[in-house]
mmCIF file of C-alpha atoms and ligand atoms in Angstrom:
data_model
loop_
_atom_site.group_PDB
_atom_site.id
_atom_site.type_symbol
_atom_site.label_atom_id
_atom_site.label_comp_id
_atom_site.label_asym_id
_atom_site.label_seq_id
_atom_site.Cartn_x
_atom_site.Cartn_y
_atom_site.Cartn_z
ATOM 1 C CA MET A 237 -38.355 -12.036 -6.170
ATOM 2 C CA LYS A 238 -35.609 -9.480 -6.649
ATOM 3 C CA SER A 239 -33.388 -9.922 -9.296
ATOM 4 C CA TYR A 240 -29.855 -8.823 -10.323
ATOM 5 C CA ASP A 241 -27.291 -9.487 -13.118
ATOM 6 C CA ALA A 242 -24.897 -10.427 -10.932
ATOM 7 C CA MET A 243 -24.422 -11.288 -7.085
ATOM 8 C CA VAL A 244 -21.307 -11.005 -5.207
ATOM 9 C CA ILE A 245 -20.956 -13.288 -2.191
ATOM 10 C CA GLY A 246 -18.236 -12.103 0.285
ATOM 11 C CA GLY A 247 -16.896 -8.431 0.648
ATOM 12 C CA GLY A 248 -13.218 -9.068 1.371
ATOM 13 C CA PRO A 249 -10.630 -7.920 -1.186
ATOM 14 C CA ALA A 250 -11.519 -10.723 -4.076
ATOM 15 C CA GLY A 251 -15.389 -9.438 -3.642
ATOM 16 C CA LEU A 252 -14.842 -5.892 -3.640
ATOM 17 C CA THR A 253 -12.694 -6.014 -6.611
ATOM 18 C CA ALA A 254 -15.382 -7.853 -8.426
ATOM 19 C CA MET A 255 -17.850 -5.536 -7.571
ATOM 20 C CA LEU A 256 -15.942 -2.557 -8.636
ATOM 21 C CA TYR A 257 -14.859 -4.329 -11.966
ATOM 22 C CA LEU A 258 -19.042 -5.236 -12.544
ATOM 23 C CA LEU A 259 -20.106 -1.582 -11.311
ATOM 24 C CA ARG A 260 -17.518 0.284 -13.693
ATOM 25 C CA ALA A 261 -18.791 -1.920 -16.535
ATOM 26 C CA GLY A 262 -22.362 -1.154 -15.853
ATOM 27 C CA VAL A 263 -23.706 -4.467 -14.383
ATOM 28 C CA ASP A 264 -26.474 -4.279 -11.934
ATOM 29 C CA ALA A 265 -24.393 -6.075 -9.152
ATOM 30 C CA LEU A 266 -25.499 -6.420 -5.679
ATOM 31 C CA LEU A 267 -23.040 -7.542 -2.574
ATOM 32 C CA VAL A 268 -24.092 -9.767 -0.293
ATOM 33 C CA GLU A 269 -21.541 -9.637 3.206
ATOM 34 C CA LYS A 270 -22.164 -11.315 6.430
ATOM 35 C CA LEU A 271 -20.182 -8.545 8.686
ATOM 36 C CA SER A 272 -18.459 -5.521 7.341
ATOM 37 C CA PRO A 273 -16.406 -5.486 4.277
ATOM 38 C CA GLY A 274 -12.645 -6.336 4.547
ATOM 39 C CA GLY A 275 -13.009 -9.883 5.250
ATOM 40 C CA GLN A 276 -9.617 -11.238 6.699
ATOM 41 C CA VAL A 277 -7.523 -8.140 6.245
ATOM 42 C CA LEU A 278 -9.582 -6.337 8.996
ATOM 43 C CA MET A 279 -7.906 -8.934 11.363
ATOM 44 C CA THR A 280 -4.564 -8.320 9.872
ATOM 45 C CA GLU A 281 -2.432 -5.505 11.809
ATOM 46 C CA GLU A 282 -0.085 -4.455 9.150
ATOM 47 C CA ILE A 283 0.169 -5.304 5.070
ATOM 48 C CA GLU A 284 3.916 -5.108 3.601
ATOM 49 C CA ASN A 285 3.482 -6.716 0.752
ATOM 50 C CA TYR A 286 0.499 -4.965 -0.946
ATOM 51 C CA PRO A 287 1.945 -3.067 -3.763
ATOM 52 C CA GLY A 288 1.460 0.914 -3.616
ATOM 53 C CA PHE A 289 2.316 1.093 0.088
ATOM 54 C CA PRO A 290 6.022 1.007 0.062
ATOM 55 C CA LYS A 291 5.665 1.679 4.234
ATOM 56 C CA GLY A 292 3.171 -1.114 4.631
ATOM 57 C CA ILE A 293 -0.670 0.017 5.540
ATOM 58 C CA LYS A 294 -2.848 -1.145 8.185
ATOM 59 C CA GLY A 295 -5.249 -3.786 7.323
ATOM 60 C CA PHE A 296 -8.500 -2.005 8.547
ATOM 61 C CA GLU A 297 -7.280 1.107 6.385
ATOM 62 C CA LEU A 298 -6.760 -0.841 3.250
ATOM 63 C CA ALA A 299 -10.291 -2.315 3.886
ATOM 64 C CA ASP A 300 -11.585 1.223 4.148
ATOM 65 C CA LEU A 301 -10.065 2.068 1.007
ATOM 66 C CA PHE A 302 -11.267 -0.987 -0.927
ATOM 67 C CA ALA A 303 -15.110 -0.289 0.154
ATOM 68 C CA ALA A 304 -14.406 3.214 -0.480
ATOM 69 C CA GLN A 305 -14.120 3.093 -3.921
ATOM 70 C CA ILE A 306 -17.130 0.838 -4.677
ATOM 71 C CA ASP A 307 -18.942 3.272 -2.614
ATOM 72 C CA ARG A 308 -18.461 5.804 -5.665
ATOM 73 C CA TYR A 309 -20.769 3.548 -7.786
ATOM 74 C CA PRO A 310 -24.554 3.396 -6.490
ATOM 75 C CA HIS A 311 -25.241 -0.278 -5.761
ATOM 76 C CA ASP A 312 -27.355 -2.723 -3.636
ATOM 77 C CA ARG A 313 -25.667 -4.083 -0.523
ATOM 78 C CA ILE A 314 -27.245 -6.876 1.836
ATOM 79 C CA MET A 315 -25.562 -7.898 5.625
ATOM 80 C CA ASP A 316 -26.682 -11.213 5.851
ATOM 81 C CA GLU A 317 -25.817 -14.881 5.499
ATOM 82 C CA VAL A 318 -26.233 -16.978 2.340
ATOM 83 C CA SER A 319 -27.555 -20.284 3.125
ATOM 84 C CA GLU A 320 -28.365 -21.901 -0.515
ATOM 85 C CA ILE A 321 -27.640 -21.330 -3.921
ATOM 86 C CA ARG A 322 -30.054 -23.088 -6.757
ATOM 87 C CA PRO A 323 -28.152 -23.058 -9.823
ATOM 88 C CA GLY A 324 -30.461 -22.685 -12.632
ATOM 89 C CA GLN A 325 -30.117 -22.036 -16.772
ATOM 90 C CA GLY A 326 -30.971 -18.657 -17.254
ATOM 91 C CA ALA A 327 -30.619 -17.339 -13.483
ATOM 92 C CA HIS A 328 -29.408 -19.049 -9.835
ATOM 93 C CA VAL A 329 -31.793 -18.286 -6.672
ATOM 94 C CA VAL A 330 -29.868 -17.529 -3.763
ATOM 95 C CA ARG A 331 -31.430 -17.701 -0.332
ATOM 96 C CA VAL A 332 -29.936 -14.673 1.743
ATOM 97 C CA GLY A 333 -31.026 -14.359 5.632
ATOM 98 C CA PRO A 334 -35.000 -14.300 5.092
ATOM 99 C CA GLU A 335 -35.097 -13.391 1.492
ATOM 100 C CA THR A 336 -34.933 -15.406 -1.957
ATOM 101 C CA ILE A 337 -33.113 -13.166 -4.736
ATOM 102 C CA GLU A 338 -32.413 -14.234 -8.458
ATOM 103 C CA ALA A 339 -29.131 -13.407 -10.106
ATOM 104 C CA LYS A 340 -27.689 -14.351 -13.761
ATOM 105 C CA THR A 341 -24.457 -14.596 -12.174
ATOM 106 C CA VAL A 342 -22.817 -15.377 -8.694
ATOM 107 C CA ILE A 343 -19.431 -14.816 -7.909
ATOM 108 C CA LEU A 344 -18.348 -16.478 -5.030
ATOM 109 C CA CYS A 345 -15.861 -15.043 -2.566
ATOM 110 C CA SER A 346 -16.704 -16.184 1.141
ATOM 111 C CA GLY A 347 -13.165 -16.674 1.715
ATOM 112 C CA ALA A 348 -11.822 -18.602 4.399
ATOM 113 C CA ARG A 349 -12.017 -19.539 8.127
ATOM 114 C CA TYR A 350 -9.284 -20.212 10.811
ATOM 115 C CA ARG A 351 -8.538 -24.045 11.004
ATOM 116 C CA LYS A 352 -8.667 -25.690 14.313
ATOM 117 C CA LEU A 353 -6.005 -27.698 16.002
ATOM 118 C CA ASP A 354 -8.754 -30.297 17.322
ATOM 119 C CA ILE A 355 -6.874 -31.162 20.515
ATOM 120 C CA PRO A 356 -8.165 -31.639 23.921
ATOM 121 C CA GLY A 357 -9.011 -28.066 25.523
ATOM 122 C CA GLU A 358 -9.098 -26.239 22.507
ATOM 123 C CA ARG A 359 -12.451 -25.985 22.105
ATOM 124 C CA GLU A 360 -13.247 -25.662 26.024
ATOM 125 C CA LEU A 361 -10.918 -22.642 26.319
ATOM 126 C CA ALA A 362 -11.899 -20.962 23.136
ATOM 127 C CA GLY A 363 -12.305 -17.413 24.438
ATOM 128 C CA ARG A 364 -10.483 -17.914 27.575
ATOM 129 C CA GLY A 365 -6.827 -18.043 26.600
ATOM 130 C CA VAL A 366 -7.454 -19.446 23.074
ATOM 131 C CA SER A 367 -7.388 -17.349 20.199
ATOM 132 C CA TYR A 368 -7.192 -17.255 16.609
ATOM 133 C CA CYS A 369 -6.732 -13.474 16.538
ATOM 134 C CA ALA A 370 -3.958 -11.598 17.707
ATOM 135 C CA LEU A 371 -5.023 -8.048 16.805
ATOM 136 C CA CYS A 372 -8.537 -8.706 18.562
ATOM 137 C CA ASP A 373 -7.206 -10.419 21.486
ATOM 138 C CA GLY A 374 -3.483 -9.769 21.910
ATOM 139 C CA ASN A 375 -4.065 -6.646 24.387
ATOM 140 C CA PHE A 376 -5.332 -9.018 26.929
ATOM 141 C CA PHE A 377 -1.974 -10.946 27.044
ATOM 142 C CA ARG A 378 0.170 -7.889 27.829
ATOM 143 C CA ASP A 379 3.396 -8.485 29.804
ATOM 144 C CA LYS A 380 2.071 -12.253 29.768
ATOM 145 C CA VAL A 381 3.305 -15.374 28.491
ATOM 146 C CA VAL A 382 1.488 -16.865 25.335
ATOM 147 C CA ALA A 383 2.417 -19.651 22.565
ATOM 148 C CA VAL A 384 1.866 -19.080 18.826
ATOM 149 C CA ILE A 385 1.080 -22.437 17.155
ATOM 150 C CA GLY A 386 1.915 -22.675 13.603
ATOM 151 C CA GLY A 387 5.194 -22.507 10.948
ATOM 152 C CA GLY A 388 3.101 -20.206 8.159
ATOM 153 C CA ASN A 389 3.415 -16.852 7.277
ATOM 154 C CA SER A 390 0.293 -16.313 9.620
ATOM 155 C CA ALA A 391 2.298 -17.515 12.696
ATOM 156 C CA LEU A 392 5.408 -15.638 11.922
ATOM 157 C CA GLU A 393 3.718 -12.373 11.363
ATOM 158 C CA GLU A 394 1.352 -12.465 14.356
ATOM 159 C CA SER A 395 4.248 -13.517 16.625
ATOM 160 C CA LEU A 396 5.735 -10.268 15.704
ATOM 161 C CA TYR A 397 2.877 -8.363 16.465
ATOM 162 C CA LEU A 398 2.175 -10.115 19.628
ATOM 163 C CA ALA A 399 5.800 -9.826 20.820
ATOM 164 C CA ARG A 400 5.422 -6.380 21.050
ATOM 165 C CA LEU A 401 2.913 -6.768 23.781
ATOM 166 C CA VAL A 402 3.636 -10.017 25.665
ATOM 167 C CA ARG A 403 6.535 -10.692 28.335
ATOM 168 C CA ARG A 404 7.258 -14.056 26.394
ATOM 169 C CA LEU A 405 6.559 -16.011 23.186
ATOM 170 C CA HIS A 406 6.887 -19.562 22.548
ATOM 171 C CA LEU A 407 6.678 -20.010 18.699
ATOM 172 C CA VAL A 408 5.621 -23.832 18.223
ATOM 173 C CA HIS A 409 6.228 -25.468 15.042
ATOM 174 C CA ARG A 410 5.551 -29.383 14.281
ATOM 175 C CA ARG A 411 8.508 -29.194 11.745
ATOM 176 C CA ASP A 412 12.264 -27.834 11.633
ATOM 177 C CA GLU A 413 11.621 -25.856 8.563
ATOM 178 C CA PHE A 414 9.073 -23.043 8.376
ATOM 179 C CA ARG A 415 6.558 -22.461 5.694
ATOM 180 C CA GLY A 416 6.551 -18.509 5.867
ATOM 181 C CA GLU A 417 8.628 -16.122 4.273
ATOM 182 C CA ARG A 418 12.417 -15.865 5.089
ATOM 183 C CA TYR A 419 12.229 -12.181 5.860
ATOM 184 C CA LEU A 420 9.488 -12.801 8.581
ATOM 185 C CA GLN A 421 11.438 -16.072 9.670
ATOM 186 C CA ASP A 422 14.679 -13.781 10.066
ATOM 187 C CA LYS A 423 12.838 -11.005 11.967
ATOM 188 C CA CYS A 424 11.341 -13.798 14.533
ATOM 189 C CA PHE A 425 14.538 -15.701 15.193
ATOM 190 C CA ALA A 426 16.165 -12.538 15.874
ATOM 191 C CA ASN A 427 13.313 -11.233 18.377
ATOM 192 C CA PRO A 428 14.757 -11.818 21.983
ATOM 193 C CA LYS A 429 11.287 -12.140 23.484
ATOM 194 C CA ILE A 430 10.296 -15.218 21.004
ATOM 195 C CA GLU A 431 11.753 -18.845 21.796
ATOM 196 C CA VAL A 432 11.306 -20.995 18.772
ATOM 197 C CA LEU A 433 10.657 -24.543 19.375
ATOM 198 C CA ARG A 434 10.806 -26.821 16.258
ATOM 199 C CA SER A 435 9.618 -30.348 15.763
ATOM 200 C CA SER A 436 7.011 -29.863 18.494
ATOM 201 C CA VAL A 437 3.725 -30.875 18.290
ATOM 202 C CA PRO A 438 0.724 -29.568 20.633
ATOM 203 C CA ARG A 439 -1.189 -32.346 22.113
ATOM 204 C CA GLU A 440 -3.298 -30.211 24.622
ATOM 205 C CA ILE A 441 -4.490 -27.094 26.090
ATOM 206 C CA VAL A 442 -4.863 -27.153 29.642
ATOM 207 C CA GLY A 443 -6.482 -24.768 32.196
ATOM 208 C CA GLN A 444 -9.373 -24.672 34.715
ATOM 209 C CA GLY A 445 -11.613 -21.744 33.376
ATOM 210 C CA GLU A 446 -8.912 -20.321 31.660
ATOM 211 C CA VAL A 447 -5.521 -21.429 29.741
ATOM 212 C CA SER A 448 -2.532 -22.073 32.058
ATOM 213 C CA GLY A 449 -0.218 -24.345 29.927
ATOM 214 C CA LEU A 450 0.094 -26.074 26.421
ATOM 215 C CA VAL A 451 1.181 -29.579 26.484
ATOM 216 C CA ILE A 452 3.727 -30.153 23.584
ATOM 217 C CA GLU A 453 5.483 -33.309 22.339
ATOM 218 C CA ASP A 454 9.160 -33.331 20.968
ATOM 219 C CA LEU A 455 9.155 -35.398 17.631
ATOM 220 C CA LYS A 456 12.633 -36.122 18.005
ATOM 221 C CA SER A 457 13.022 -37.290 21.789
ATOM 222 C CA GLY A 458 9.404 -38.070 22.122
ATOM 223 C CA GLU A 459 9.069 -36.619 25.380
ATOM 224 C CA ARG A 460 6.335 -34.420 26.463
ATOM 225 C CA ARG A 461 5.932 -31.394 28.590
ATOM 226 C CA THR A 462 3.775 -28.637 29.505
ATOM 227 C CA LEU A 463 4.592 -24.916 28.800
ATOM 228 C CA GLU A 464 3.407 -22.435 31.390
ATOM 229 C CA VAL A 465 1.580 -19.955 29.086
ATOM 230 C CA ASP A 466 -1.208 -17.633 30.021
ATOM 231 C CA GLY A 467 -2.498 -17.943 26.170
ATOM 232 C CA CYS A 468 -2.545 -19.894 22.948
ATOM 233 C CA PHE A 469 -2.768 -18.468 19.464
ATOM 234 C CA ILE A 470 -3.155 -20.732 16.827
ATOM 235 C CA PHE A 471 -2.529 -20.069 13.086
ATOM 236 C CA VAL A 472 -2.602 -23.345 11.492
ATOM 237 C CA GLY A 473 -4.134 -22.390 8.154
ATOM 238 C CA PHE A 474 -7.584 -21.732 6.765
ATOM 239 C CA GLU A 475 -10.407 -23.702 5.313
ATOM 240 C CA PRO A 476 -12.642 -22.637 2.519
ATOM 241 C CA ILE A 477 -16.059 -21.321 3.854
ATOM 242 C CA LEU A 478 -18.520 -23.058 1.172
ATOM 243 C CA GLU A 479 -20.989 -24.908 3.090
ATOM 244 C CA PHE A 480 -23.623 -22.906 1.103
ATOM 245 C CA ALA A 481 -22.236 -23.629 -2.389
ATOM 246 C CA PRO A 482 -24.247 -25.928 -4.418
ATOM 247 C CA PRO A 483 -22.892 -29.836 -4.281
ATOM 248 C CA GLU A 484 -22.873 -29.285 -8.083
ATOM 249 C CA ILE A 485 -19.610 -27.253 -7.817
ATOM 250 C CA LYS A 486 -16.321 -29.401 -7.893
ATOM 251 C CA ARG A 487 -14.303 -29.058 -5.167
ATOM 252 C CA ASP A 488 -11.094 -30.325 -3.409
ATOM 253 C CA ALA A 489 -9.602 -30.635 0.041
ATOM 254 C CA VAL A 490 -8.429 -26.769 -0.009
ATOM 255 C CA GLY A 491 -11.341 -25.138 -1.967
ATOM 256 C CA ILE A 492 -13.566 -24.548 -4.885
ATOM 257 C CA ILE A 493 -12.042 -25.751 -8.135
ATOM 258 C CA THR A 494 -11.736 -22.947 -10.916
ATOM 259 C CA ASP A 495 -10.002 -22.675 -14.593
ATOM 260 C CA SER A 496 -7.826 -19.448 -14.769
ATOM 261 C CA GLU A 497 -11.059 -17.574 -15.763
ATOM 262 C CA MET A 498 -12.338 -18.258 -12.320
ATOM 263 C CA ASN A 499 -15.427 -20.442 -13.924
ATOM 264 C CA THR A 500 -16.805 -23.197 -11.341
ATOM 265 C CA SER A 501 -18.012 -26.575 -12.816
ATOM 266 C CA VAL A 502 -21.269 -24.583 -12.785
ATOM 267 C CA PRO A 503 -22.068 -22.380 -16.081
ATOM 268 C CA GLY A 504 -22.604 -18.659 -14.729
ATOM 269 C CA ILE A 505 -21.101 -19.439 -11.122
ATOM 270 C CA PHE A 506 -17.417 -17.955 -10.293
ATOM 271 C CA ALA A 507 -15.220 -18.440 -7.261
ATOM 272 C CA ALA A 508 -12.392 -15.575 -6.424
ATOM 273 C CA GLY A 509 -10.011 -15.103 -3.661
ATOM 274 C CA ASP A 510 -9.300 -17.945 -0.803
ATOM 275 C CA VAL A 511 -12.536 -19.815 -0.974
ATOM 276 C CA ARG A 512 -10.914 -21.153 -4.274
ATOM 277 C CA SER A 513 -8.330 -24.449 -4.550
ATOM 278 C CA LYS A 514 -5.118 -22.541 -4.941
ATOM 279 C CA ASN A 515 -1.515 -21.963 -3.489
ATOM 280 C CA CYS A 516 -0.948 -18.497 -3.278
ATOM 281 C CA ARG A 517 -3.577 -16.643 -0.927
ATOM 282 C CA GLN A 518 -2.481 -13.045 -0.718
ATOM 283 C CA VAL A 519 -4.537 -9.906 -0.753
ATOM 284 C CA VAL A 520 -2.955 -9.265 -4.435
ATOM 285 C CA THR A 521 -3.994 -12.699 -5.554
ATOM 286 C CA ALA A 522 -7.352 -12.308 -4.001
ATOM 287 C CA VAL A 523 -7.775 -8.904 -5.946
ATOM 288 C CA GLY A 524 -6.779 -10.541 -9.030
ATOM 289 C CA ASP A 525 -9.068 -13.107 -8.988
ATOM 290 C CA GLY A 526 -11.912 -10.639 -8.459
ATOM 291 C CA ALA A 527 -11.053 -8.753 -11.337
ATOM 292 C CA THR A 528 -10.778 -11.651 -13.455
ATOM 293 C CA ALA A 529 -14.023 -13.165 -12.069
ATOM 294 C CA ALA A 530 -15.834 -10.149 -12.653
ATOM 295 C CA SER A 531 -14.576 -9.906 -16.508
ATOM 296 C CA SER A 532 -15.755 -13.678 -16.987
ATOM 297 C CA ALA A 533 -19.139 -12.713 -15.263
ATOM 298 C CA PHE A 534 -19.524 -9.642 -17.668
ATOM 299 C CA ALA A 535 -18.722 -11.846 -20.728
ATOM 300 C CA TYR A 536 -21.395 -14.569 -19.862
ATOM 301 C CA LEU A 537 -23.942 -11.969 -19.206
ATOM 302 C CA GLU A 538 -23.091 -10.572 -22.897
ATOM 303 C CA LYS A 539 -23.327 -13.886 -24.351
ATOM 304 C CA LEU A 540 -27.044 -14.736 -22.434
ATOM 305 C CA ASN A 541 -28.141 -11.251 -23.441
ATOM 306 C CA VAL A 542 -27.340 -12.190 -27.220
ATOM 307 C CA SER A 543 -28.767 -15.843 -27.129
HETATM 308 P P1 NAP B 1842 -0.408 -22.130 6.181
HETATM 309 O O1 NAP B 1842 0.754 -21.331 5.348
HETATM 310 O O2 NAP B 1842 -1.301 -23.095 5.470
HETATM 311 O O3 NAP B 1842 0.498 -22.504 7.488
HETATM 312 C C1 NAP B 1842 0.176 -22.956 8.337
HETATM 313 C C2 NAP B 1842 1.013 -23.630 9.077
HETATM 314 O O4 NAP B 1842 0.255 -24.265 10.232
HETATM 315 C C3 NAP B 1842 1.868 -24.823 8.594
HETATM 316 O O5 NAP B 1842 3.040 -24.144 9.283
HETATM 317 C C4 NAP B 1842 1.747 -26.009 9.041
HETATM 318 O O6 NAP B 1842 2.531 -26.720 9.632
HETATM 319 C C5 NAP B 1842 1.077 -25.653 10.574
HETATM 320 N N1 NAP B 1842 0.047 -26.582 11.021
HETATM 321 C C6 NAP B 1842 -1.204 -27.272 10.062
HETATM 322 N N2 NAP B 1842 -1.984 -27.896 10.471
HETATM 323 C C7 NAP B 1842 -1.340 -28.075 12.152
HETATM 324 C C8 NAP B 1842 -1.473 -28.986 12.928
HETATM 325 N N3 NAP B 1842 -2.375 -29.831 13.306
HETATM 326 N N4 NAP B 1842 -0.595 -29.134 14.327
HETATM 327 C C9 NAP B 1842 0.185 -28.121 14.224
HETATM 328 N N5 NAP B 1842 0.536 -27.209 12.997
HETATM 329 C C10 NAP B 1842 0.101 -27.191 11.975
HETATM 330 O O7 NAP B 1842 -1.435 -21.220 6.942
HETATM 331 P P2 NAP B 1842 -1.026 -19.569 7.092
HETATM 332 O O8 NAP B 1842 -0.064 -19.068 7.670
HETATM 333 O O9 NAP B 1842 -2.165 -19.108 8.045
HETATM 334 O O10 NAP B 1842 -1.443 -18.659 5.577
HETATM 335 C C11 NAP B 1842 -2.189 -19.040 5.059
HETATM 336 C C12 NAP B 1842 -2.420 -18.466 3.412
HETATM 337 O O11 NAP B 1842 -2.115 -16.891 3.792
HETATM 338 C C13 NAP B 1842 -0.803 -18.769 3.136
HETATM 339 O O12 NAP B 1842 -0.722 -18.619 1.654
HETATM 340 C C14 NAP B 1842 0.199 -17.413 3.350
HETATM 341 O O13 NAP B 1842 1.335 -17.171 2.472
HETATM 342 C C15 NAP B 1842 -0.864 -16.274 3.152
HETATM 343 N N6 NAP B 1842 -0.724 -15.247 4.249
HETATM 344 C C16 NAP B 1842 0.000 -14.612 3.862
HETATM 345 C C17 NAP B 1842 0.410 -13.282 4.421
HETATM 346 C C18 NAP B 1842 1.575 -12.174 3.642
HETATM 347 O O14 NAP B 1842 2.022 -12.263 2.818
HETATM 348 N N7 NAP B 1842 1.890 -11.525 4.485
HETATM 349 C C19 NAP B 1842 0.014 -13.419 5.514
HETATM 350 C C20 NAP B 1842 -0.410 -14.291 6.387
HETATM 351 C C21 NAP B 1842 -0.891 -15.516 5.447
HETATM 352 P P3 NAP B 1842 3.379 -27.679 7.996
HETATM 353 O O15 NAP B 1842 4.396 -26.429 7.456
HETATM 354 O O16 NAP B 1842 4.334 -28.557 8.758
HETATM 355 O O17 NAP B 1842 2.527 -27.866 6.888
#
């Protein structure tokens, strides 16, 4: 069985930073990533709030820079899915694709996936007008009419991106107040292509084979109406990816519970980035989590080697 001092699961900003810190500390670390490194950053057109890039940076460019930085240090990398982690005293046993690998410490950086609305039509019309990624699918909706659902930073940012392509955009939010940053709100409200629909809850996505409408309910009047749209972009938050995490690891509704040093409830297993239960989910906080988790993992390994 292959054996490493540390295994980092997930190659988004948290995982790549954890790798950088482990490799620079001379730790024999393995990176396991399902697809290509970058995580959600790859699906973000422009990142404007990562320090050091005053003019903003494309998501894929930042991901490339993160990956290039760890490539300066020799390390092993596996592109496959983790299906199980069995915690142990001196080492944890991890099932990666067909392989079983041992690691003295594991850092979980598996991130989060898009939350679904769970309304009729959403599943049936996924990929036929229902999308969770403006950067991936926006181009299919050039000069068309779309609805964007959500009131957080993602919905606002993606609306601004889509407004450059589409003819008209309905921004549908279930409350009057938006959760996203004021700066993004102001930009959306000032955009002539964006119609903001407040207190409006999506009830059904309709269409024969492809999306033709979104049924919304006005919470104040109780009225239902159908917006005629060619596409529905859904940005209603994320849920952590932690199916493979051992049941011993404590979690709450929004992620794995850690202390400020990224320790989980299982000694030698750490968590960093969006998989963690926390409020501020940003590239910059993921990077901070990754560095902290690596430093805690390093301290754990030192103790293990002494005892
Ligand atoms: P979010 O901040 O959790 O916002 C989700 C939005 O979807 C909320 O407005 C919520 O409404 C709405 N929503 C949730 N469930 C819904 C439902 N069933 N029906 C209708 N609406 C629903 O998620 P996010 O915007 O994806 O952002 C996730 C994290 O990433 C946040 O921490 C965010 O700050 C961060 N992020 C940051 C940036 C940036 O800094 N540039 C960009 C993207 C994301 P309520 O407000 O009523 O709850």
